[in-house]
């Protein structure tokens, strides 16, 4: 335990940018030597906002959801502390966790209905939460003091000592900012950070490797609310009063502006954004009438010039001035697709599976069985239901009828991440990658450590995940230089194999591939075929959609041919190839032109 903590402290220290460290020293000197009591109070408010914004980054930055409820959590935290401290006289060590907990509890309560909503409706629903909280604060006079609010909130008392306003209060607030910032930073690092980004930027892909994107959003939302509640508690102590002002829109707008100006995902951005925007009105006091104008211009300028905030712009400037040499290519283990594990017994039975899209029967009572070591080739003209079958098996679509029984358990209709965790991995017909990540990290995000870490503590090591990813990519004959390139810049053939490597990183027992050879050249196709055969030889089961009989012969142990959602032929490659119905489906009057055997 102690060594784990020492390791985390060391990691935080190693991650501290010298510039930020200098900034912190400057702040301490300023607060202690130059600041008068008014300046100290402004600095304290900036610290409170920094905590609020660090929390908001979990939602707005990491989950990518525009929540307008952060001020509601801030206000709730403030009221809870004010009530407990004035009415019951409870000490800080009780009221502070209570404020955090109340905000987190409210977030958990509203998260269930609200987090399902699409972006615009999510924003509106969270705005409504804020307005409801405001209405409650104004109207529930017996509890909240109505529009006057609650006065006489004492300074926080720690172990019997009152923390007087001034230096002590600053130390308490900024100490909590440091702790909160370090915790946030550790939570978003490493393989888990990759998983969080994948859930935000490519949720389909994240689900397909077993990342529970819904739980991720929930956890980030609740965590963000807890930070908001803590900030509210400190605000109540600092001001000594709590009024409905803490719940009004300006708090939310400030929080949003600080996050955008500082940067959405970096802890330093939250602190810089809060310091800057709290001090801006002070510096422009001579132009008080134009305060909102200055504020608005600053926001507008940032959005235009530095869309990822000041910290993002600083990072880009640094990379421009001192270009980083790309990290050394990872060491690649023997060039074969290794499974890292022996797949357990596999027994998949698809029983009378059906799916309708409106009037279209995409899949009609399809049944087949699959065992470990087998490769099923799924063929059929365009629109015959091949992709839909894979979508049903992997949970992307819910079947209308039938069963999908994996080792005795009916998994039909389960969520994709649950099915993935049962050991079914997939690649999509059009590869879905996290475009802003390297090829290597696209695979590392799916490793066991990334997927199951969730938001639990402690985190796991990125280097191990990357090493595993590098050997998988190497096994699929991806050059180590390509592993360091952004996914967005990769040629099509490489993207396909990155996706297969990503599926393998999640350690599947069954791998389903939708036209994996499309867009590959002859050498790449042969390499892919060898790799797939190796996987089957190690006991994995595969379903491969493919148009090309040549690719499938010598690979598939069995072919299933579909036409208009129905199985029309089943058997060895040779038998299916000579089947009259298959011939008719491919060459008949209704068939597509691309299915030529
Ligand atoms: P294949 O992969 O064999 O080309 P698909 O499984 O993609 O075929 O499609 C089977 C049929 O289902 C097609 O008629 C297609 O238009 C229809 N279909 C597939 N997905 C959807 C969807 N999400 N909504 C409506 N129709 C769909
Ligand atoms: Mg398809």
Coordinates of C-alpha atoms and ligand atoms in Angstrom, one line a residue:
X1 CA 0.0 0.0 0.0
X2 CA 2.7 2.4 1.1
X3 CA 4.9 1.6 -1.9
X4 CA 1.9 2.0 -4.2
X5 CA 1.3 5.5 -2.9
X6 CA 5.0 6.3 -3.2
X7 CA 4.9 5.2 -6.8
X8 CA 1.9 7.4 -7.5
X9 CA 3.4 10.4 -5.8
X10 CA 6.6 9.9 -7.8
X11 CA 4.6 9.6 -11.0
X12 CA 2.7 12.9 -10.3
X13 CA 6.1 14.6 -9.6
X14 CA 7.6 13.2 -12.8
X15 CA 4.6 14.4 -14.8
X16 CA 4.9 18.0 -13.4
X17 CA 5.9 20.3 -16.2
X18 CA 8.8 22.5 -15.0
X19 CA 6.8 25.5 -16.3
X20 CA 3.8 24.6 -14.2
X21 CA 6.0 24.0 -11.2
X22 CA 7.5 27.5 -11.6
X23 CA 4.0 28.8 -11.9
X24 CA 3.1 27.2 -8.6
X25 CA 6.1 28.6 -6.9
X26 CA 5.2 32.1 -8.3
X27 CA 1.7 31.7 -6.9
X28 CA 3.0 30.8 -3.4
X29 CA 5.4 33.7 -3.3
X30 CA 2.7 36.1 -4.6
X31 CA 0.1 34.9 -2.1
X32 CA 2.6 35.1 0.8
X33 CA 4.6 38.2 0.1
X34 CA 2.7 40.5 -2.2
X35 CA -1.0 39.8 -1.9
X36 CA -3.1 41.8 0.5
X37 CA -6.1 40.2 2.2
X38 CA -8.3 41.2 -0.7
X39 CA -5.9 39.6 -3.3
X40 CA -5.8 36.5 -1.1
X41 CA -9.5 36.3 -1.2
X42 CA -9.6 36.5 -5.0
X43 CA -6.9 33.8 -5.1
X44 CA -9.1 31.6 -2.8
X45 CA -12.0 32.0 -5.1
X46 CA -9.8 31.1 -8.1
X47 CA -8.9 27.9 -6.2
X48 CA -12.5 27.0 -5.6
X49 CA -13.3 27.5 -9.3
X50 CA -10.2 25.4 -10.2
X51 CA -11.7 22.5 -8.2
X52 CA -15.1 23.0 -9.9
X53 CA -13.5 23.0 -13.3
X54 CA -11.3 20.0 -12.7
X55 CA -14.5 18.2 -11.9
X56 CA -16.3 19.6 -15.0
X57 CA -13.5 18.4 -17.2
X58 CA -14.4 14.8 -16.4
X59 CA -17.8 15.4 -18.0
X60 CA -17.2 18.0 -20.6
X61 CA -13.7 17.0 -21.5
X62 CA -13.3 13.3 -20.9
X63 CA -16.9 12.1 -21.4
X64 CA -17.4 14.7 -24.1
X65 CA -20.8 15.7 -22.8
X66 CA -22.0 19.3 -22.5
X67 CA -23.5 19.3 -19.1
X68 CA -25.0 22.5 -17.7
X69 CA -25.7 21.0 -14.3
X70 CA -22.2 21.6 -12.8
X71 CA -23.4 24.8 -11.0
X72 CA -26.3 22.8 -9.5
X73 CA -23.8 20.4 -7.9
X74 CA -21.7 23.4 -6.8
X75 CA -24.8 25.0 -5.2
X76 CA -25.9 21.7 -3.5
X77 CA -22.5 21.3 -2.0
X78 CA -22.6 24.9 -0.7
X79 CA -26.1 24.5 0.8
X80 CA -25.3 21.1 2.5
X81 CA -22.2 22.5 4.2
X82 CA -24.1 25.7 5.2
X83 CA -27.0 23.7 6.7
X84 CA -24.9 21.1 8.5
X85 CA -22.4 23.7 9.8
X86 CA -24.9 26.3 11.0
X87 CA -27.9 24.1 12.2
X88 CA -26.0 21.1 13.5
X89 CA -22.5 22.6 14.1
X90 CA -20.8 19.7 12.4
X91 CA -17.0 20.0 11.7
X92 CA -15.4 20.3 8.3
X93 CA -14.2 16.7 8.3
X94 CA -17.9 15.7 8.3
X95 CA -19.5 18.5 6.3
X96 CA -17.0 18.4 3.4
X97 CA -17.5 14.7 2.6
X98 CA -21.2 15.2 3.1
X99 CA -21.2 18.0 0.4
X100 CA -19.2 15.8 -2.0
X101 CA -21.5 12.9 -1.3
X102 CA -24.7 14.8 -1.7
X103 CA -23.6 16.2 -5.1
X104 CA -22.5 12.7 -6.2
X105 CA -25.7 11.2 -5.1
X106 CA -27.8 13.8 -6.9
X107 CA -25.7 13.1 -10.0
X108 CA -26.1 9.4 -9.7
X109 CA -29.9 9.9 -9.4
X110 CA -30.3 12.1 -12.4
X111 CA -27.7 10.2 -14.5
X112 CA -29.9 7.2 -15.3
X113 CA -32.5 9.1 -17.3
X114 CA -30.3 11.9 -18.5
X115 CA -27.1 10.2 -19.6
X116 CA -29.0 8.2 -22.3
X117 CA -29.9 11.4 -24.1
X118 CA -28.3 12.6 -27.3
X119 CA -26.1 15.7 -27.0
X120 CA -28.6 18.6 -27.4
X121 CA -31.2 17.0 -25.2
X122 CA -28.5 16.1 -22.7
X123 CA -27.5 19.8 -22.5
X124 CA -31.2 20.9 -22.1
X125 CA -31.9 18.2 -19.5
X126 CA -28.9 19.2 -17.4
X127 CA -29.9 22.9 -17.7
X128 CA -33.3 21.9 -16.3
X129 CA -31.6 20.2 -13.4
X130 CA -29.9 23.5 -12.6
X131 CA -33.1 25.5 -12.9
X132 CA -35.0 23.0 -10.7
X133 CA -32.2 23.3 -8.0
X134 CA -32.5 27.1 -8.2
X135 CA -36.3 27.0 -7.9
X136 CA -36.0 24.7 -4.8
X137 CA -33.4 27.0 -3.2
X138 CA -35.6 30.1 -3.7
X139 CA -38.9 28.5 -2.7
X140 CA -38.1 26.1 0.1
X141 CA -37.6 29.0 2.5
X142 CA -37.8 27.1 5.8
X143 CA -34.7 25.1 4.8
X144 CA -32.8 27.4 2.5
X145 CA -33.7 30.8 3.7
X146 CA -35.2 31.6 0.3
X147 CA -33.7 34.3 -1.8
X148 CA -31.9 35.8 1.2
X149 CA -30.1 32.5 1.8
X150 CA -28.2 31.2 4.8
X151 CA -25.8 33.3 6.7
X152 CA -23.3 32.8 9.5
X153 CA -21.4 29.9 8.0
X154 CA -18.4 29.6 10.2
X155 CA -14.8 29.1 8.9
X156 CA -14.0 25.5 8.5
X157 CA -12.7 23.8 11.7
X158 CA -10.1 21.1 11.3
X159 CA -9.2 19.0 14.4
X160 CA -10.7 21.7 16.6
X161 CA -8.8 24.5 14.9
X162 CA -10.7 27.2 13.1
X163 CA -9.2 27.9 9.7
X164 CA -9.2 31.7 9.6
X165 CA -9.7 33.5 6.3
X166 CA -6.4 34.5 4.8
X167 CA -3.3 32.4 4.4
X168 CA -4.7 29.3 6.3
X169 CA -7.8 29.3 4.1
X170 CA -5.7 29.6 1.0
X171 CA -3.6 26.7 2.1
X172 CA -6.7 24.6 2.7
X173 CA -8.3 25.5 -0.6
X174 CA -5.2 25.2 -2.8
X175 CA -4.1 22.1 -0.9
X176 CA -7.4 20.5 -1.9
X177 CA -6.8 21.7 -5.5
X178 CA -3.5 20.0 -5.5
X179 CA -5.0 16.7 -4.1
X180 CA -8.0 16.9 -6.4
X181 CA -5.8 17.7 -9.4
X182 CA -3.4 14.8 -8.7
X183 CA -6.2 12.4 -8.3
X184 CA -7.8 13.5 -11.6
X185 CA -4.5 13.3 -13.3
X186 CA -3.8 9.8 -12.1
X187 CA -7.3 8.6 -13.1
X188 CA -7.0 9.7 -16.7
X189 CA -3.5 8.4 -17.3
X190 CA -2.3 5.2 -18.8
X191 CA -4.3 2.5 -20.5
X192 CA -7.4 3.7 -18.7
X193 CA -6.9 7.1 -20.3
X194 CA -6.9 5.5 -23.7
X195 CA -10.1 3.6 -22.9
X196 CA -11.7 6.8 -21.8
X197 CA -10.7 8.5 -25.0
X198 CA -11.9 5.6 -27.1
X199 CA -15.3 5.7 -25.3
X200 CA -15.6 9.3 -26.2
X201 CA -14.3 9.4 -29.7
X202 CA -15.2 5.9 -31.1
X203 CA -17.9 4.4 -28.8
X204 CA -18.7 1.6 -31.2
X205 CA -15.1 0.5 -31.2
X206 CA -14.8 0.8 -27.4
X207 CA -17.9 -1.3 -26.9
X208 CA -16.6 -4.0 -29.3
X209 CA -13.5 -4.5 -27.1
X210 CA -15.5 -4.7 -23.9
X211 CA -15.3 -1.1 -22.6
X212 CA -18.5 -0.2 -20.9
X213 CA -19.1 3.2 -22.3
X214 CA -22.3 3.7 -20.3
X215 CA -20.7 3.0 -17.0
X216 CA -17.7 5.2 -18.0
X217 CA -20.0 8.2 -18.7
X218 CA -21.8 7.5 -15.4
X219 CA -18.7 7.4 -13.4
X220 CA -17.2 10.5 -15.0
X221 CA -20.5 12.4 -14.4
X222 CA -20.7 11.4 -10.8
X223 CA -17.0 12.1 -10.2
X224 CA -17.4 15.6 -11.7
X225 CA -20.3 16.3 -9.5
X226 CA -18.4 15.3 -6.4
X227 CA -15.7 17.8 -7.3
X228 CA -18.4 20.4 -7.8
X229 CA -19.9 19.7 -4.4
X230 CA -16.5 20.0 -2.7
X231 CA -16.0 23.4 -4.4
X232 CA -19.4 24.5 -3.3
X233 CA -18.6 23.6 0.3
X234 CA -15.4 25.7 0.3
X235 CA -17.3 28.6 -1.3
X236 CA -19.8 28.5 1.6
X237 CA -17.0 28.6 4.2
X238 CA -15.1 31.3 2.4
X239 CA -18.0 33.7 1.9
X240 CA -19.8 32.8 5.2
X241 CA -23.1 33.0 3.4
X242 CA -24.9 30.9 0.8
X243 CA -27.6 32.4 -1.4
X244 CA -29.3 31.2 -4.6
X245 CA -26.6 33.1 -6.5
X246 CA -24.5 30.0 -6.4
X247 CA -27.0 28.2 -8.5
X248 CA -27.5 30.9 -11.1
X249 CA -26.4 30.7 -14.7
X250 CA -23.3 32.9 -14.4
X251 CA -21.6 30.3 -12.2
X252 CA -22.2 27.7 -15.0
X253 CA -21.1 30.1 -17.7
X254 CA -17.9 30.9 -15.8
X255 CA -17.2 27.2 -15.3
X256 CA -17.7 26.5 -19.0
X257 CA -15.6 29.5 -20.1
X258 CA -12.7 28.5 -17.8
X259 CA -12.8 25.0 -19.1
X260 CA -12.7 26.1 -22.7
X261 CA -10.0 28.8 -22.2
X262 CA -7.8 26.6 -20.0
X263 CA -8.3 23.4 -21.9
X264 CA -10.8 20.6 -21.6
X265 CA -8.7 17.7 -20.6
X266 CA -5.6 18.9 -18.8
X267 CA -5.6 19.6 -15.1
X268 CA -3.2 22.5 -15.5
X269 CA -5.8 24.0 -17.9
X270 CA -8.5 24.0 -15.2
X271 CA -6.2 25.8 -12.9
X272 CA -5.0 28.3 -15.5
X273 CA -8.5 28.9 -16.7
X274 CA -9.8 29.5 -13.2
X275 CA -6.9 31.8 -12.2
X276 CA -7.2 33.8 -15.4
X277 CA -11.0 34.3 -15.5
X278 CA -11.3 35.1 -11.8
X279 CA -8.6 37.7 -12.1
X280 CA -9.6 39.2 -15.4
X281 CA -12.4 41.4 -14.0
X282 CA -9.9 42.6 -11.3
X283 CA -7.3 43.6 -13.9
X284 CA -9.9 45.4 -16.0
X285 CA -11.5 47.1 -13.0
X286 CA -10.9 50.5 -14.6
X287 CA -13.1 49.3 -17.5
X288 CA -15.8 47.8 -15.3
X289 CA -18.5 48.8 -17.7
X290 CA -16.9 46.7 -20.3
X291 CA -16.3 43.7 -18.1
X292 CA -18.7 41.3 -19.9
X293 CA -17.2 42.5 -23.2
X294 CA -13.6 41.7 -22.2
X295 CA -14.8 38.4 -20.9
X296 CA -16.7 37.6 -24.1
X297 CA -13.8 38.6 -26.3
X298 CA -11.4 36.5 -24.3
X299 CA -13.7 33.5 -24.8
X300 CA -14.2 34.2 -28.5
X301 CA -10.5 34.7 -29.1
X302 CA -9.6 31.4 -27.4
X303 CA -12.2 29.4 -29.3
X304 CA -10.9 30.8 -32.6
X305 CA -7.2 30.8 -32.0
X306 CA -6.8 27.9 -29.6
X307 CA -9.7 25.5 -29.8
X308 CA -8.1 23.2 -27.3
X309 CA -7.4 26.0 -24.8
X310 CA -4.3 27.7 -23.6
X311 CA -2.7 24.5 -22.4
X312 CA -3.4 22.9 -25.8
X313 CA -1.8 25.9 -27.6
X314 CA 1.2 25.7 -25.3
X315 CA 1.7 22.1 -26.1
X316 CA 1.6 22.8 -29.8
X317 CA 3.9 25.7 -29.4
X318 CA 6.4 23.5 -27.5
X319 CA 6.2 20.8 -30.2
X320 CA 6.8 23.5 -32.9
X321 CA 9.8 25.0 -31.1
X322 CA 11.3 21.8 -29.8
X323 CA 10.0 19.0 -32.0
X324 CA 10.0 15.8 -30.1
X325 CA 11.7 12.9 -31.8
X326 CA 9.1 10.1 -32.1
X327 CA 9.4 7.6 -29.3
X328 CA 11.7 4.6 -30.0
X329 CA 9.7 1.9 -31.8
X330 CA 8.5 -0.7 -29.4
X331 CA 10.3 -4.0 -29.2
X332 CA 8.5 -6.6 -31.2
X333 CA 8.3 -10.2 -30.0
X334 CA 8.4 -13.1 -32.5
X335 CA 6.5 -12.4 -35.7
X336 CA 3.5 -14.6 -35.2
X337 CA 0.0 -13.7 -33.9
X338 CA 0.3 -15.0 -30.4
X339 CA -2.8 -15.4 -28.3
X340 CA -1.2 -14.7 -24.9
X341 CA -3.7 -17.2 -23.5
X342 CA -5.3 -20.5 -24.4
X343 CA -8.9 -19.9 -25.5
X344 CA -11.2 -21.9 -23.3
X345 CA -13.7 -24.4 -24.7
X346 CA -15.9 -22.8 -27.3
X347 CA -19.4 -23.8 -28.2
X348 CA -21.5 -21.2 -30.1
X349 CA -24.9 -22.1 -31.3
X350 CA -26.9 -19.7 -33.4
X351 CA -30.5 -20.8 -33.4
X352 CA -33.2 -19.5 -35.7
X353 CA -31.9 -16.0 -35.6
X354 CA -34.1 -13.4 -37.2
X355 CA -34.0 -9.6 -37.7
X356 CA -36.4 -7.2 -39.4
X357 CA -35.6 -3.7 -40.5
X358 CA -39.0 -2.2 -41.1
X359 CA -40.4 -4.3 -43.9
X360 CA -37.1 -5.9 -44.8
X361 CA -36.4 -9.3 -43.3
X362 CA -32.6 -8.9 -43.2
X363 CA -32.0 -12.3 -41.4
X364 CA -34.5 -15.1 -41.5
X365 CA -34.2 -18.0 -39.1
X366 CA -30.5 -18.6 -39.5
X367 CA -29.0 -21.4 -37.6
X368 CA -25.4 -22.7 -37.4
X369 CA -22.9 -23.9 -34.8
X370 CA -19.3 -23.0 -34.3
X371 CA -16.6 -24.7 -32.3
X372 CA -13.0 -23.8 -31.3
X373 CA -10.5 -24.2 -34.1
X374 CA -13.1 -23.8 -36.8
X375 CA -13.3 -21.0 -39.4
X376 CA -16.7 -20.3 -40.9
X377 CA -16.8 -18.4 -44.2
X378 CA -19.9 -16.3 -44.6
X379 CA -20.7 -15.6 -48.2
X380 CA -23.6 -14.2 -50.1
X381 CA -24.5 -11.3 -52.4
X382 CA -24.7 -7.7 -51.2
X383 CA -27.6 -7.1 -48.9
X384 CA -28.0 -10.8 -48.1
X385 CA -27.7 -10.2 -44.3
X386 CA -24.1 -11.1 -43.6
X387 CA -23.2 -8.0 -41.7
X388 CA -26.5 -8.1 -39.8
X389 CA -25.7 -11.6 -38.5
X390 CA -22.4 -10.4 -37.2
X391 CA -24.1 -7.3 -35.6
X392 CA -26.6 -9.6 -33.9
X393 CA -23.9 -11.9 -32.6
X394 CA -21.8 -9.0 -31.3
X395 CA -24.7 -7.1 -29.8
X396 CA -24.7 -4.1 -32.1
X397 CA -28.2 -5.0 -33.2
X398 CA -30.9 -6.8 -31.1
X399 CA -32.5 -9.9 -32.7
X400 CA -36.2 -10.1 -33.2
X401 CA -36.2 -13.8 -32.7
X402 CA -33.9 -16.7 -32.0
X403 CA -31.1 -17.5 -29.6
X404 CA -27.3 -17.0 -29.6
X405 CA -26.0 -19.6 -27.1
X406 CA -22.4 -19.3 -26.1
X407 CA -21.3 -22.2 -23.9
X408 CA -24.8 -22.7 -22.6
X409 CA -25.6 -19.0 -22.0
X410 CA -28.1 -17.1 -24.3
X411 CA -26.3 -13.9 -25.1
X412 CA -28.9 -12.6 -27.6
X413 CA -29.8 -9.0 -27.0
X414 CA -26.9 -8.3 -24.6
X415 CA -24.9 -5.0 -24.8
X416 CA -21.8 -5.2 -27.0
X417 CA -19.3 -4.7 -24.2
X418 CA -20.8 -7.6 -22.2
X419 CA -20.6 -9.9 -25.2
X420 CA -17.1 -8.7 -25.9
X421 CA -16.2 -9.6 -22.3
X422 CA -17.6 -13.1 -22.9
X423 CA -14.9 -13.5 -25.5
X424 CA -16.4 -12.4 -28.9
X425 CA -14.2 -9.9 -30.7
X426 CA -14.9 -8.2 -34.0
X427 CA -13.7 -6.0 -36.8
X428 CA -16.1 -3.8 -38.6
X429 CA -16.8 -3.7 -42.4
X430 CA -15.4 -0.1 -42.4
X431 CA -12.7 0.0 -39.8
X432 CA -13.6 2.2 -36.8
X433 CA -10.4 3.6 -35.2
X434 CA -9.7 6.5 -32.7
X435 CA -8.3 8.7 -35.4
X436 CA -6.4 11.0 -33.0
X437 CA -4.4 8.1 -31.5
X438 CA -1.5 6.2 -32.9
X439 CA -2.0 2.8 -34.4
X440 CA -0.2 1.4 -31.3
X441 CA -2.5 3.1 -28.8
X442 CA -5.5 2.0 -30.8
X443 CA -4.5 -1.5 -29.9
X444 CA -3.2 -0.8 -26.4
X445 CA -6.6 0.7 -25.5
X446 CA -8.2 -2.8 -25.9
X447 CA -5.7 -4.7 -23.7
X448 CA -6.9 -6.4 -20.7
X449 CA -5.5 -3.8 -18.4
X450 CA -7.3 -0.9 -20.2
X451 CA -10.6 -2.6 -20.5
X452 CA -11.1 -3.9 -17.1
X453 CA -9.5 -1.1 -15.2
X454 CA -12.6 1.0 -15.6
X455 CA -12.2 3.9 -13.2
X456 CA -11.0 1.7 -10.4
X457 CA -7.9 2.6 -8.5
X458 CA -4.9 2.0 -8.9
X459 CA -4.2 2.3 -12.6
X460 CA -2.1 0.0 -14.7
X461 CA 1.0 0.5 -16.7
X462 CA 0.9 1.9 -20.2
X463 CA 4.2 0.4 -21.2
X464 CA 2.9 -3.1 -20.7
X465 CA -0.2 -2.4 -22.7
X466 CA 1.9 -1.0 -25.6
X467 CA 4.3 -3.9 -25.6
X468 CA 1.4 -6.3 -25.9
X469 CA -0.1 -4.1 -28.7
X470 CA 3.3 -4.0 -30.5
X471 CA 3.6 -7.7 -30.6
X472 CA 0.0 -8.1 -31.9
X473 CA 0.6 -5.5 -34.6
X474 CA 4.0 -7.1 -35.4
X475 CA 2.3 -10.5 -35.8
X476 CA 0.0 -8.9 -38.4
X477 CA 3.1 -7.6 -40.2
X478 CA 2.7 -3.9 -39.4
X479 CA 6.0 -2.1 -39.4
X480 CA 7.0 -0.5 -36.2
X481 CA 7.2 2.9 -37.9
X482 CA 3.6 2.6 -38.8
X483 CA 2.7 1.8 -35.2
X484 CA 3.7 5.3 -34.3
X485 CA 1.6 7.1 -36.9
X486 CA -1.8 8.6 -36.3
X487 CA -4.7 6.3 -37.2
X488 CA -6.1 9.0 -39.4
X489 CA -2.9 8.9 -41.6
X490 CA -2.9 5.1 -42.1
X491 CA -3.5 3.5 -45.4
X492 CA -6.6 1.3 -45.7
X493 CA -4.9 -2.1 -45.5
X494 CA -3.1 -1.1 -42.3
X495 CA -6.3 0.2 -40.7
X496 CA -7.9 -3.1 -41.2
X497 CA -5.1 -5.0 -39.6
X498 CA -4.9 -2.5 -36.7
X499 CA -8.6 -3.2 -36.1
X500 CA -7.9 -7.0 -36.1
X501 CA -5.0 -6.5 -33.7
X502 CA -7.3 -4.4 -31.5
X503 CA -9.9 -7.2 -31.4
X504 CA -7.1 -9.7 -30.5
X505 CA -5.8 -7.4 -27.7
X506 CA -9.2 -7.9 -25.9
X507 CA -8.3 -11.7 -25.9
X508 CA -11.3 -13.1 -27.7
X509 CA -12.2 -16.8 -28.0
X510 CA -14.3 -16.1 -31.1
X511 CA -13.3 -13.5 -33.7
X512 CA -15.7 -12.3 -36.3
X513 CA -14.4 -10.3 -39.2
X514 CA -16.5 -8.4 -41.8
X515 CA -14.7 -8.5 -45.2
X516 CA -11.2 -8.3 -43.6
X517 CA -9.4 -8.8 -47.0
X518 CA -11.2 -6.0 -48.8
X519 CA -8.8 -3.4 -49.9
X520 CA -5.7 -5.5 -49.2
X521 CA -3.1 -6.3 -51.9
X522 CA -2.1 -9.8 -52.7
X523 CA 0.8 -10.0 -50.3
X524 CA -1.3 -8.6 -47.5
X525 CA -4.1 -11.0 -48.2
X526 CA -1.8 -14.0 -48.0
X527 CA -0.3 -12.7 -44.7
X528 CA -3.7 -12.2 -43.3
X529 CA -4.8 -15.7 -44.3
X530 CA -1.8 -17.2 -42.6
X531 CA -2.4 -15.2 -39.5
X532 CA -6.1 -16.3 -39.3
X533 CA -5.1 -19.9 -39.8
X534 CA -2.6 -19.6 -37.0
X535 CA -5.3 -18.3 -34.7
X536 CA -7.6 -21.2 -35.5
X537 CA -4.7 -23.6 -35.0
X538 CA -4.4 -22.2 -31.5
X539 CA -8.0 -23.0 -30.8
X540 CA -9.8 -19.8 -31.6
X541 CA -13.1 -19.9 -33.6
X542 CA -13.6 -17.5 -36.4
X543 CA -16.4 -16.2 -38.6
X544 CA -15.1 -14.5 -41.7
X545 CA -17.3 -12.6 -44.2
X546 CA -15.7 -12.7 -47.6
X547 CA -16.7 -12.5 -51.3
X548 CA -13.6 -14.2 -52.7
X549 CA -13.8 -18.0 -52.9
X550 CA -10.1 -18.1 -53.6
X551 CA -9.4 -16.3 -50.2
X552 CA -11.7 -18.7 -48.4
X553 CA -10.5 -22.0 -49.9
X554 CA -7.7 -23.4 -47.8
X555 CA -8.9 -21.1 -44.9
X556 CA -12.5 -21.8 -44.1
X557 CA -13.4 -25.2 -42.6
X558 CA -17.0 -24.6 -43.7
X559 CA -19.0 -22.1 -45.8
X560 CA -22.4 -20.7 -45.2
X561 CA -24.0 -19.0 -48.1
X562 CA -26.8 -16.5 -47.5
X563 CA -29.3 -15.1 -49.9
X564 CA -32.0 -12.6 -48.9
X565 CA -31.4 -13.4 -45.2
X566 CA -31.7 -17.1 -45.5
X567 CA -29.1 -19.9 -45.5
X568 CA -29.2 -21.4 -49.0
X569 CA -26.2 -23.7 -48.7
X570 CA -23.8 -25.0 -46.1
X571 CA -20.7 -27.2 -46.4
X572 CA -17.1 -27.4 -47.6
X573 CA -15.8 -24.7 -49.8
X574 CA -15.8 -27.0 -52.8
X575 CA -19.4 -28.2 -52.2
X576 CA -20.8 -24.7 -51.8
X577 CA -19.0 -23.4 -54.8
X578 CA -20.6 -26.1 -57.0
X579 CA -24.1 -25.6 -55.4
X580 CA -26.8 -24.7 -58.0
X581 CA -28.6 -22.3 -55.6
X582 CA -25.3 -20.5 -54.8
X583 CA -24.6 -20.1 -58.4
X584 CA -28.1 -18.7 -59.0
X585 CA -27.7 -16.3 -56.1
X586 CA -24.4 -14.9 -57.4
X587 CA -25.2 -15.0 -61.1
X588 CA -29.0 -14.8 -61.0
X589 CA -31.0 -11.8 -62.2
X590 CA -31.3 -10.3 -58.8
X591 CA -27.7 -10.8 -57.6
X592 CA -25.2 -8.1 -57.2
X593 CA -22.3 -7.8 -59.6
X594 CA -19.5 -8.1 -57.1
X595 CA -20.0 -11.6 -55.8
X596 CA -18.4 -13.6 -58.6
X597 CA -16.8 -16.7 -57.3
Ligands
LIG1 P1 -24.6 -7.7 -46.3 O1 -23.6 -7.5 -45.2 O2 -24.8 -9.1 -46.7 O3 -24.3 -6.9 -47.5 P2 -26.5 -6.4 -44.6 O4 -26.6 -7.3 -43.4 O5 -25.7 -5.2 -44.4 O6 -26.0 -7.2 -45.8 O7 -27.9 -6.0 -45.0 C1 -29.0 -6.9 -45.1 C2 -30.3 -6.1 -45.4 O8 -30.7 -5.4 -44.2 C3 -30.1 -5.1 -46.5 O9 -31.3 -5.1 -47.2 C4 -29.9 -3.8 -45.8 O10 -30.4 -2.7 -46.6 C5 -30.7 -4.0 -44.5 N1 -30.2 -3.3 -43.4 C6 -29.0 -3.5 -42.8 N2 -28.8 -2.7 -41.7 C7 -29.9 -1.9 -41.7 C8 -30.3 -0.9 -40.8 N3 -29.5 -0.5 -39.8 N4 -31.5 -0.3 -41.0 C9 -32.3 -0.6 -42.1 N5 -32.0 -1.6 -42.9 C10 -30.8 -2.3 -42.7
LIG2 MG1 -22.0 -6.3 -45.2

